[in-house]
Amino acid sequence: MSFDNAYESLIDHEDTHWAFGTGFSEALAGVDREVPDVDRADLAAYCLMLGDDALILSHRLAEWCSRAPELEEDVALANIALDLLGQSRLLLTRAGEVEGEGRDEDALAFLRDERDFRNVHLAEIECGPFAGGDFATTNARLLVFSAWKIAQYSRLRSSADPVLAAVAAKGLKELAYHRDHAAQWVVRLGDGTDESHRRMRAGLERVWPFLDELFTPHPVELRLAGVAVDPAELRSEVDGVLDAVLSAAGLERPVDVPAARVNGLAGRDGVHTEAFGYLLAEMQHLHRSLPGAKW
Amino acid sequence: MDLEAQFERTVAAEQRVEPRDWMPDGYRRTLVRQIAQHAHSEIIGMQPEGNWISRAPSLRRKAILLAKVQDEAGHGLYLYAATETLGADRADLTEKLISGKQKYSSIFNYPTLSYADVGVIGWLVDGAAICNQVPLCRTSYGPYARAMIRICKEESFHQRQGYELLLTMMGGTDAQRAMVQESVNRWWWPSLMMFGPPDAESANTEQSMAWRIKRNTNDELRQKFVDMTVPQAEKLGVTLPDPALKWNEERGHHDFGQPDWDEFWQVVGGNGPTNAQRIAHRRKAHEDGEWVRAAAAAHAAKRRVQEDVA
């Protein structure tokens, strides 16, 4: 590249100069996109569940950008948010493709209403930097989420849906880094000072009620045998990871008291927490304000 | 040969000064001030663009913007590391930033009011920054020059994405085209101010030129920026809000009007639209993170004790 004319490459449209990339179609280049012989509505709904988990947690993590305790953490949390955003784009695109009604990733992210989002509550609750938590809570959530996703994606690698299998295989490498990053902070904060220990314990207590939902199967997941993962199978693996990290951190495992459901329903059913409407209002506002706009 | 003469010779011969070389105190101070100011600018610059991450209008734009703001944090890190090779300390520089003792680029004291601002910041603000920074890839202090090579490559990519966003928006709806023009109108003059006051009024230029810390004068760089930007504006289909702007055949350059230098000095002096907000935001992040940094240090210290015992 020439340093003499900063504008010379302006019109050239390739995507290779970003540290983490912005495109995604290449990420699954060569992957078979055939839809397996299952109920299409169920498969599309399942892709939305996984895609929404990643999209919404990505949004929450990005809220830290310019607010982290160290610049290194601004970089790391943005990096994790970008990984999850990348996963969500692949999954939402697959959902739209399976559904077959012409909805792309943006139609699904920006034009669905609250009741049509299928993410678990753990992804959407506020865990800092704003009200509802702090850096310890954020890492408690990230540890639980990534340990759970790793258990889910490692089984999903053998899904009968070739796209889900490919997304899972790619995502696992990213999630392993996310889990390690969170685990290191849980240990540091659990061990560090009296204040950090107290905050870390409070952070765990904040997120623990949302664990149960992660292992509660939704009928869609159960109907998609061979394609989807039954979340009830993941519990012992995730518990093992969490117990190991908590023990290294000198922290006690909080008592399991699952968050109460509303009429027996939760995130997978499209029933969310009060905070979620605000998140969507912010995320979707601009896209909805300018119908027909090109971005 | 005495140390000062050797230093002068190194600089005059366009060779690099390295951290362990002798250097005059004034050179060291000037560099720390300039690099720290640049690092602070990257960090404060995360805020105006970060303002739109949660509302980015497509997932691709959200990924681009998040990656860009993340890069700015990374640039801040390289630059603080460069100041550390001169004996400065990041915590101390951060303290100077949030107490207002050190400055950052005044451009970030303007608010981002529409998504077009994300594109215009990429195109004009990053473009102006690149004009300022490209010569610094040849600056006399080695670690700074090397950091700037990497930063300029990334900035040039940022600029390109900003321009690409604007091209896309100009190909969209009337409301989007109006949004782009309105944004250009607001950012044009502050972008010209990024090159600093006219040469006749610039306090730091002369010595910095002699030490090869700075390579071009403010007015030279401003002219270069205007000349490069005018054809880009035409291609984009926007007008630049300067009635005096026109090609001067004789000079081979564009003539253009002067920014409102009173406004410039007001903003530099702390009275821009968002000076107080930017510093308060940075201060809050820093202070809210204090317990985390203390915990990390305490944990590391305990680990060291354990290792020593083992």
XYZ file of C-alpha atoms in Angstrom:
605
model
C 0.000 0.000 0.000
C 1.214 3.472 -0.790
C 1.371 5.967 2.011
C 1.360 8.919 -0.298
C -2.260 8.863 -1.277
C -4.567 7.826 1.471
C -7.497 7.711 -0.908
C -6.186 5.519 -3.635
C -7.767 2.331 -2.446
C -11.098 3.809 -1.417
C -13.165 2.329 -4.174
C -11.762 -1.153 -3.928
C -14.264 -3.355 -2.092
C -12.575 -6.240 -0.444
C -12.884 -7.342 3.076
C -9.526 -8.716 3.962
C -7.948 -5.913 5.970
C -9.991 -6.335 9.108
C -8.386 -8.160 11.928
C -11.555 -10.194 12.366
C -13.318 -9.854 9.027
C -16.782 -8.548 8.337
C -17.980 -10.897 5.655
C -19.411 -14.251 6.476
C -20.426 -16.014 3.293
C -16.880 -17.295 2.852
C -16.918 -18.707 6.361
C -19.008 -21.622 5.178
C -17.660 -21.859 1.658
C -18.033 -25.351 0.300
C -20.514 -26.435 2.963
C -23.510 -28.353 1.650
C -26.627 -26.226 2.184
C -29.146 -28.969 1.613
C -31.967 -29.017 4.140
C -32.308 -32.360 5.953
C -35.592 -34.237 5.848
C -37.229 -32.723 8.946
C -40.028 -30.248 9.536
C -38.780 -26.995 8.013
C -40.595 -24.769 10.471
C -39.010 -26.649 13.349
C -35.546 -26.423 11.845
C -35.931 -22.718 11.133
C -37.116 -22.176 14.712
C -34.122 -24.096 16.039
C -31.709 -22.003 13.967
C -33.371 -18.905 15.399
C -32.917 -20.192 18.949
C -29.190 -20.636 18.435
C -28.824 -17.492 16.340
C -30.704 -15.350 18.842
C -28.606 -16.650 21.757
C -25.474 -15.460 19.964
C -26.949 -12.202 18.632
C -28.340 -11.009 21.931
C -25.310 -11.873 24.036
C -23.133 -10.194 21.416
C -25.236 -7.058 21.794
C -24.878 -7.124 25.580
C -21.109 -7.654 25.450
C -20.688 -4.817 22.961
C -22.178 -2.492 25.580
C -18.793 -2.709 27.328
C -17.021 -1.079 24.412
C -15.231 2.024 25.814
C -16.370 1.110 29.347
C -14.077 -1.797 30.295
C -11.741 -1.753 33.307
C -8.649 -2.023 31.078
C -8.058 -1.334 27.394
C -7.130 -4.984 27.002
C -10.649 -5.854 28.124
C -12.208 -3.387 25.693
C -10.396 -5.321 22.999
C -11.197 -8.779 24.392
C -14.906 -8.200 25.016
C -15.342 -6.603 21.599
C -13.576 -9.590 20.114
C -15.909 -12.026 21.836
C -18.914 -9.943 20.807
C -17.680 -10.049 17.209
C -17.283 -13.818 17.291
C -20.819 -14.230 18.571
C -22.163 -11.751 16.058
C -20.478 -13.759 13.306
C -22.073 -16.970 14.593
C -25.479 -15.330 14.789
C -25.272 -14.093 11.205
C -24.605 -17.606 9.921
C -27.427 -19.021 12.007
C -30.003 -16.351 11.147
C -29.126 -16.663 7.479
C -29.670 -20.400 7.738
C -32.994 -19.831 9.533
C -34.177 -17.592 6.704
C -32.974 -20.010 4.071
C -34.758 -22.976 5.689
C -37.912 -20.962 6.253
C -37.962 -20.048 2.553
C -39.887 -16.795 2.825
C -37.087 -14.531 1.701
C -36.067 -13.182 5.098
C -32.352 -12.482 5.390
C -30.265 -11.974 8.527
C -31.290 -8.329 8.828
C -35.008 -8.968 8.356
C -34.763 -11.526 11.142
C -32.634 -9.396 13.463
C -34.379 -6.071 13.001
C -37.957 -6.777 11.972
C -39.080 -9.475 14.377
C -40.965 -8.486 17.490
C -40.082 -9.520 20.996
C -42.312 -12.609 21.068
C -40.604 -13.991 17.977
C -37.136 -14.017 19.530
C -36.119 -17.420 20.848
C -32.976 -16.714 22.888
C -32.534 -17.902 26.473
C -32.918 -15.325 29.230
C -29.273 -15.714 30.226
C -28.258 -13.956 26.994
C -30.529 -10.958 27.460
C -30.394 -10.044 31.150
C -28.356 -7.012 32.134
C -25.046 -8.030 33.683
C -23.115 -4.762 33.385
C -21.714 -2.329 32.472
C -25.098 -0.759 33.153
C -27.521 -1.499 35.970
C -27.891 -5.180 36.749
C -24.269 -6.123 37.162
C -20.611 -5.326 36.802
C -17.477 -6.851 35.312
C -17.770 -9.837 37.668
C -21.385 -10.505 36.659
C -20.438 -10.191 33.008
C -17.778 -12.848 33.421
C -20.076 -15.094 35.461
C -22.569 -14.981 32.604
C -19.923 -15.472 29.957
C -18.486 -18.481 31.774
C -21.867 -20.176 32.102
C -22.924 -19.298 28.559
C -19.744 -20.444 26.880
C -19.459 -23.661 28.926
C -23.048 -24.459 27.921
C -22.536 -23.529 24.265
C -19.399 -25.639 24.051
C -21.328 -28.665 25.320
C -24.121 -27.927 22.836
C -21.915 -27.185 19.812
C -19.636 -30.153 20.375
C -22.692 -32.423 19.915
C -24.053 -30.281 17.102
C -20.953 -31.015 15.037
C -22.580 -34.293 14.067
C -25.972 -32.722 13.298
C -27.811 -34.007 10.237
C -27.995 -30.363 9.126
C -24.660 -29.745 7.397
C -24.829 -25.993 8.006
C -25.467 -26.337 11.737
C -22.654 -28.863 11.922
C -20.283 -26.459 10.165
C -21.294 -23.467 12.298
C -20.774 -25.543 15.424
C -17.356 -26.766 14.340
C -16.223 -23.227 13.581
C -17.846 -21.734 16.680
C -16.272 -24.219 19.065
C -12.799 -22.792 18.568
C -14.078 -19.323 19.360
C -16.105 -20.458 22.356
C -13.113 -22.223 23.862
C -11.345 -18.857 23.966
C -14.419 -17.139 25.438
C -14.699 -19.734 28.172
C -11.020 -19.503 29.032
C -11.166 -15.734 29.155
C -14.173 -15.768 31.480
C -12.768 -18.567 33.623
C -9.523 -16.673 34.139
C -11.404 -13.626 35.331
C -13.667 -15.649 37.612
C -10.552 -17.113 39.208
C -8.760 -13.753 39.431
C -11.752 -11.989 40.911
C -12.684 -14.853 43.222
C -9.149 -14.920 44.555
C -8.134 -11.240 44.269
C -9.437 -8.950 47.020
C -12.315 -9.065 49.498
C -14.259 -6.717 47.281
C -13.679 -8.706 44.105
C -14.571 -11.933 45.892
C -17.812 -10.408 47.146
C -18.661 -9.059 43.699
C -17.823 -12.345 42.011
C -20.104 -14.196 44.412
C -22.879 -11.671 43.757
C -22.320 -12.068 40.020
C -22.724 -15.823 40.230
C -25.858 -15.407 42.305
C -27.244 -13.033 39.721
C -26.878 -15.467 36.827
C -27.469 -18.796 38.590
C -31.286 -18.698 38.447
C -30.987 -18.655 34.630
C -29.057 -21.938 34.438
C -32.089 -24.169 34.619
C -33.535 -22.792 31.393
C -30.363 -23.813 29.557
C -31.087 -27.478 30.221
C -34.869 -27.443 29.759
C -35.812 -28.925 26.389
C -38.248 -27.129 24.133
C -40.602 -29.314 22.048
C -38.831 -28.132 18.862
C -35.521 -29.447 20.162
C -37.059 -32.792 21.022
C -38.798 -33.170 17.667
C -35.552 -32.573 15.761
C -33.758 -35.737 16.828
C -30.536 -36.130 14.867
C -30.483 -32.447 13.946
C -30.821 -30.677 17.292
C -29.221 -31.338 20.651
C -31.367 -32.249 23.661
C -30.229 -29.687 26.216
C -31.039 -31.980 29.130
C -28.028 -34.052 28.067
C -25.651 -31.139 28.643
C -26.139 -30.590 32.344
C -23.516 -32.852 33.850
C -20.795 -31.711 31.457
C -21.519 -28.031 32.145
C -21.743 -28.614 35.896
C -18.345 -30.283 35.797
C -16.763 -27.259 34.094
C -18.409 -24.764 36.425
C -17.450 -26.714 39.540
C -13.833 -26.905 38.402
C -13.617 -23.152 37.794
C -15.401 -22.234 41.023
C -13.139 -24.489 42.996
C -10.031 -22.880 41.467
C -11.524 -19.479 42.293
C -12.297 -20.374 45.901
C -15.986 -19.698 45.322
C -18.968 -21.709 46.449
C -21.528 -22.846 43.961
C -24.736 -20.845 44.491
C -27.882 -22.736 45.406
C -29.874 -23.726 42.344
C -33.164 -21.868 42.518
C -34.469 -21.628 38.957
C -36.045 -18.347 37.864
C -39.818 -18.688 37.847
C -41.433 -19.106 34.448
C -44.435 -17.160 33.216
C -47.216 -19.675 32.560
C -44.465 -22.258 32.291
C -42.843 -20.411 29.390
C -39.435 -18.769 28.870
C -37.070 -17.483 26.181
C -37.314 -20.438 23.806
C -41.080 -19.842 23.729
C -40.705 -16.127 23.010
C -41.465 -15.026 26.553
C -38.719 -12.714 27.763
C -37.624 -10.571 30.684
C -38.669 -6.933 31.021
C -35.192 -5.796 29.979
C -35.492 -7.414 26.570
C -37.999 -4.982 25.090
C -35.611 -2.120 25.771
C -32.746 -3.993 24.155
C -34.760 -4.554 20.987
C -36.091 -1.001 20.972
C -32.530 0.248 20.848
C -31.158 -2.362 18.473
C -33.990 -2.140 15.947
C -34.819 1.557 16.092
C -32.699 2.897 13.247
C -33.337 0.001 10.898
C -37.093 0.387 11.379
C -37.013 4.183 11.134
C -35.871 4.155 7.524
C -37.823 1.514 5.649
C -36.301 0.696 2.273
C -32.933 2.194 3.184
C -29.714 0.578 1.979
C -26.923 -0.060 4.445
C 31.890 12.982 19.909
C 29.445 14.376 22.408
C 26.030 12.786 22.778
C 24.058 15.765 21.595
C 26.074 16.043 18.382
C 25.631 12.357 17.729
C 21.873 12.666 18.278
C 21.693 15.646 15.895
C 23.600 13.671 13.281
C 21.343 10.635 13.613
C 18.264 12.778 13.141
C 19.720 14.833 10.300
C 20.742 11.646 8.489
C 17.123 10.386 8.698
C 18.154 7.522 10.922
C 15.997 6.304 13.790
C 16.472 7.157 17.426
C 15.894 4.060 19.557
C 14.820 3.794 23.218
C 18.306 3.196 24.615
C 19.943 5.986 22.638
C 20.745 9.252 24.334
C 18.228 11.984 23.502
C 17.657 15.551 24.662
C 15.100 15.949 27.441
C 13.050 18.282 25.282
C 12.862 15.663 22.520
C 11.738 13.030 25.011
C 9.136 15.336 26.534
C 7.823 16.402 23.149
C 7.494 12.807 22.041
C 5.756 11.655 25.207
C 3.346 14.559 24.920
C 2.630 13.944 21.259
C 2.337 10.146 21.436
C 0.247 10.284 24.604
C -2.042 12.828 22.994
C -2.392 10.504 20.037
C -3.092 7.511 22.310
C -5.682 9.517 24.251
C -7.304 10.499 20.952
C -7.703 6.861 19.981
C -9.275 6.025 23.322
C -11.606 9.024 23.461
C -12.368 8.423 19.785
C -13.982 5.124 20.738
C -16.897 7.043 22.251
C -18.439 8.989 19.364
C -18.484 5.945 17.111
C -19.209 3.514 19.925
C -22.340 5.599 20.420
C -23.869 3.832 17.395
C -22.827 0.207 17.936
C -26.044 -0.747 19.680
C -28.140 0.874 16.934
C -26.182 -0.127 13.833
C -28.767 -0.609 11.080
C -27.557 -3.972 9.743
C -25.585 -6.836 11.231
C -22.772 -6.278 8.747
C -22.523 -2.607 9.736
C -22.602 -3.595 13.371
C -19.677 -5.976 12.850
C -17.724 -3.335 10.917
C -18.297 -0.656 13.533
C -17.469 -2.904 16.453
C -14.287 -4.066 14.709
C -13.346 -0.475 14.055
C -13.850 0.704 17.609
C -11.939 -2.344 18.793
C -9.065 -1.351 16.498
C -9.025 2.074 18.136
C -8.540 0.477 21.550
C -5.715 -1.534 19.993
C -4.114 1.619 18.564
C -4.303 3.232 21.979
C -2.493 0.221 23.394
C 0.346 0.315 20.844
C 0.817 4.021 21.421
C 0.824 3.828 25.208
C 3.398 1.056 24.803
C 5.503 3.420 22.661
C 5.390 6.050 25.430
C 6.542 3.406 27.898
C 9.753 2.997 25.866
C 10.384 6.655 26.743
C 9.911 6.040 30.446
C 6.255 7.095 30.679
C 3.645 5.063 32.553
C 0.190 4.229 31.191
C -1.588 4.696 34.519
C 0.034 8.108 34.916
C -0.936 9.160 31.385
C -4.502 7.978 31.944
C -4.601 10.093 35.078
C -3.410 13.083 33.055
C -6.121 12.458 30.483
C -9.003 12.242 32.925
C -7.783 15.193 34.942
C -7.569 17.301 31.779
C -3.793 17.822 32.028
C -3.217 16.228 28.638
C -5.236 16.811 25.514
C -6.689 14.603 22.839
C -7.823 15.478 19.336
C -10.571 18.084 19.549
C -12.522 16.447 16.744
C -13.894 13.970 19.279
C -15.557 16.794 21.153
C -18.236 16.893 18.490
C -21.283 14.619 18.837
C -22.343 11.820 16.459
C -25.946 12.595 15.585
C -26.808 10.156 12.803
C -25.498 6.931 11.337
C -24.074 8.912 8.433
C -21.643 10.330 10.992
C -20.074 6.878 11.241
C -19.320 7.049 7.523
C -18.251 10.680 7.532
C -15.910 10.113 10.468
C -14.326 7.297 8.481
C -14.044 9.363 5.335
C -13.131 12.836 6.596
C -11.873 12.407 10.142
C -9.879 9.238 9.526
C -8.821 10.741 6.187
C -7.470 13.834 7.918
C -5.860 11.665 10.567
C -4.129 9.639 7.860
C -2.797 12.820 6.221
C -1.378 13.783 9.597
C -0.092 10.342 10.393
C 1.395 9.045 7.167
C 4.440 11.321 7.503
C 4.870 9.998 11.046
C 5.710 6.575 9.634
C 9.069 8.266 8.911
C 9.304 10.123 12.195
C 12.695 10.062 13.914
C 11.739 7.992 16.972
C 11.814 4.306 15.980
C 9.054 2.789 18.167
C 6.652 5.605 17.233
C 7.411 5.273 13.519
C 6.846 1.511 13.648
C 3.573 1.851 15.579
C 2.431 4.420 13.023
C 3.051 2.094 10.081
C 0.664 -0.439 11.539
C -1.856 2.193 12.593
C -1.863 3.861 9.181
C -2.597 0.579 7.446
C -5.570 -0.008 9.711
C -6.738 3.605 9.536
C -6.688 3.487 5.781
C -9.002 0.529 5.945
C -11.272 2.404 8.348
C -11.396 5.287 5.980
C -12.336 3.010 3.159
C -15.210 1.441 5.069
C -16.507 4.893 5.975
C -16.505 5.963 2.375
C -18.112 2.697 1.319
C -20.920 3.250 3.850
C -21.502 6.724 2.411
C -21.530 5.411 -1.166
C -24.094 2.824 -0.138
C -26.239 5.404 1.631
C -26.079 7.774 -1.346
C -27.426 4.900 -3.439
C -30.314 4.430 -1.001
C -33.303 6.661 -0.249
C -33.655 10.455 -0.366
C -33.737 10.472 3.422
C -30.369 8.717 3.463
C -28.821 11.119 0.949
C -30.036 14.056 3.033
C -28.571 12.401 6.111
C -25.158 12.108 4.438
C -25.151 15.730 3.263
C -26.206 17.006 6.680
C -23.414 15.024 8.275
C -20.793 16.303 5.793
C -21.943 19.850 6.541
C -21.342 19.360 10.236
C -17.968 17.570 10.008
C -16.229 19.468 7.207
C -14.918 22.422 9.192
C -13.959 20.456 12.293
C -12.057 18.076 9.971
C -10.022 20.990 8.581
C -9.288 22.059 12.137
C -7.669 18.664 12.771
C -4.472 19.921 11.143
C -4.071 22.484 13.873
C -3.903 26.265 13.727
C -2.349 28.094 10.777
C 1.454 27.764 10.692
C 1.933 31.356 11.798
C 0.138 30.554 15.076
C 1.419 27.042 15.729
C 3.643 26.963 18.779
C 5.095 23.487 18.377
C 5.854 23.233 14.715
C 9.355 24.624 14.321
C 11.314 22.583 16.857
C 9.366 19.426 15.981
C 10.272 19.875 12.324
C 13.945 20.278 13.191
C 13.870 17.077 15.249
C 12.078 15.263 12.434
C 9.230 14.414 14.813
C 6.945 16.346 12.558
C 7.492 16.269 8.806
C 5.054 18.756 7.274
C 3.485 21.973 8.474
C -0.174 22.233 9.437
C -1.039 24.296 6.377
C 0.740 21.940 3.984
C -1.188 18.978 5.317
C -4.488 20.874 5.292
C -3.972 21.753 1.625
C -3.171 18.165 0.788
C -6.315 16.990 2.555
C -8.546 19.451 0.692
C -7.003 18.529 -2.650
C -7.549 14.843 -2.011
C -11.072 15.213 -0.660
C -12.691 17.402 -3.332
C -12.772 14.731 -6.069
C -14.013 12.178 -3.551
C -16.891 14.470 -2.605
C -17.785 14.839 -6.266
C -17.756 11.098 -6.794
C -19.950 10.690 -3.740
C -22.385 13.359 -4.874
C -22.168 15.655 -1.856
C -21.185 19.302 -1.657
C -18.605 20.648 0.764
C -19.977 23.611 2.720
C -17.376 26.181 1.673
C -18.368 28.871 -0.871
C -14.700 29.822 -1.273
C -13.693 26.340 -2.374
C -12.458 26.328 -5.974
C -9.607 25.011 -8.098
C -6.730 27.456 -8.546
C -5.061 26.651 -11.846
C -2.051 28.810 -11.121
C -1.226 27.192 -7.777
C -2.255 23.726 -8.868
C -4.246 23.477 -5.661
C -7.727 24.252 -4.378
C -8.346 27.559 -2.687
C -10.551 27.232 0.368
C -11.950 29.217 3.272
C -10.664 29.244 6.822
C -12.398 27.355 9.612
C -13.742 29.374 12.514
C -10.563 29.502 14.596
C -12.409 31.035 17.540
C -14.512 27.905 17.692
C -11.344 25.808 17.440
C -9.787 27.529 20.444
C -13.041 27.267 22.377
C -13.145 23.514 21.812
C -9.433 23.097 22.580
C -10.038 25.086 25.741
C -12.690 22.634 26.905
C -15.870 24.299 25.670
C -16.794 22.037 22.775
C -20.154 20.308 22.584
C -18.991 17.116 24.316
C -15.667 17.820 26.074
C -17.088 17.312 29.547
C -19.088 14.255 28.514
C -16.107 12.517 26.888
C -13.866 12.988 29.890
C -16.611 12.000 32.330
C -17.213 8.803 30.352
C -13.515 7.920 30.361
C -13.193 8.777 34.029
C -16.189 6.645 34.967
C -14.880 3.612 33.046
C -11.496 4.047 34.710
C -12.869 4.511 38.205
C -15.463 1.745 37.861
C -12.634 -0.574 36.820
C -10.399 0.242 39.763
C -11.542 -2.734 41.851
C -10.931 -5.065 38.893
C -7.369 -3.851 38.388
C -6.732 -4.094 42.129
C -8.073 -7.648 42.169
C -5.930 -8.677 39.192
C -2.840 -7.228 40.888
C -3.659 -8.921 44.192
C -4.216 -12.247 42.472
C -0.941 -11.953 40.561
C 0.918 -11.116 43.754
C -0.540 -14.154 45.522
C 0.483 -16.328 42.592
C 4.031 -15.036 42.793
C 4.207 -15.841 46.484
C 2.926 -19.353 45.801
C 5.523 -19.830 43.080
C 8.295 -18.571 45.352
C 7.237 -20.972 48.104
C 7.090 -23.824 45.610
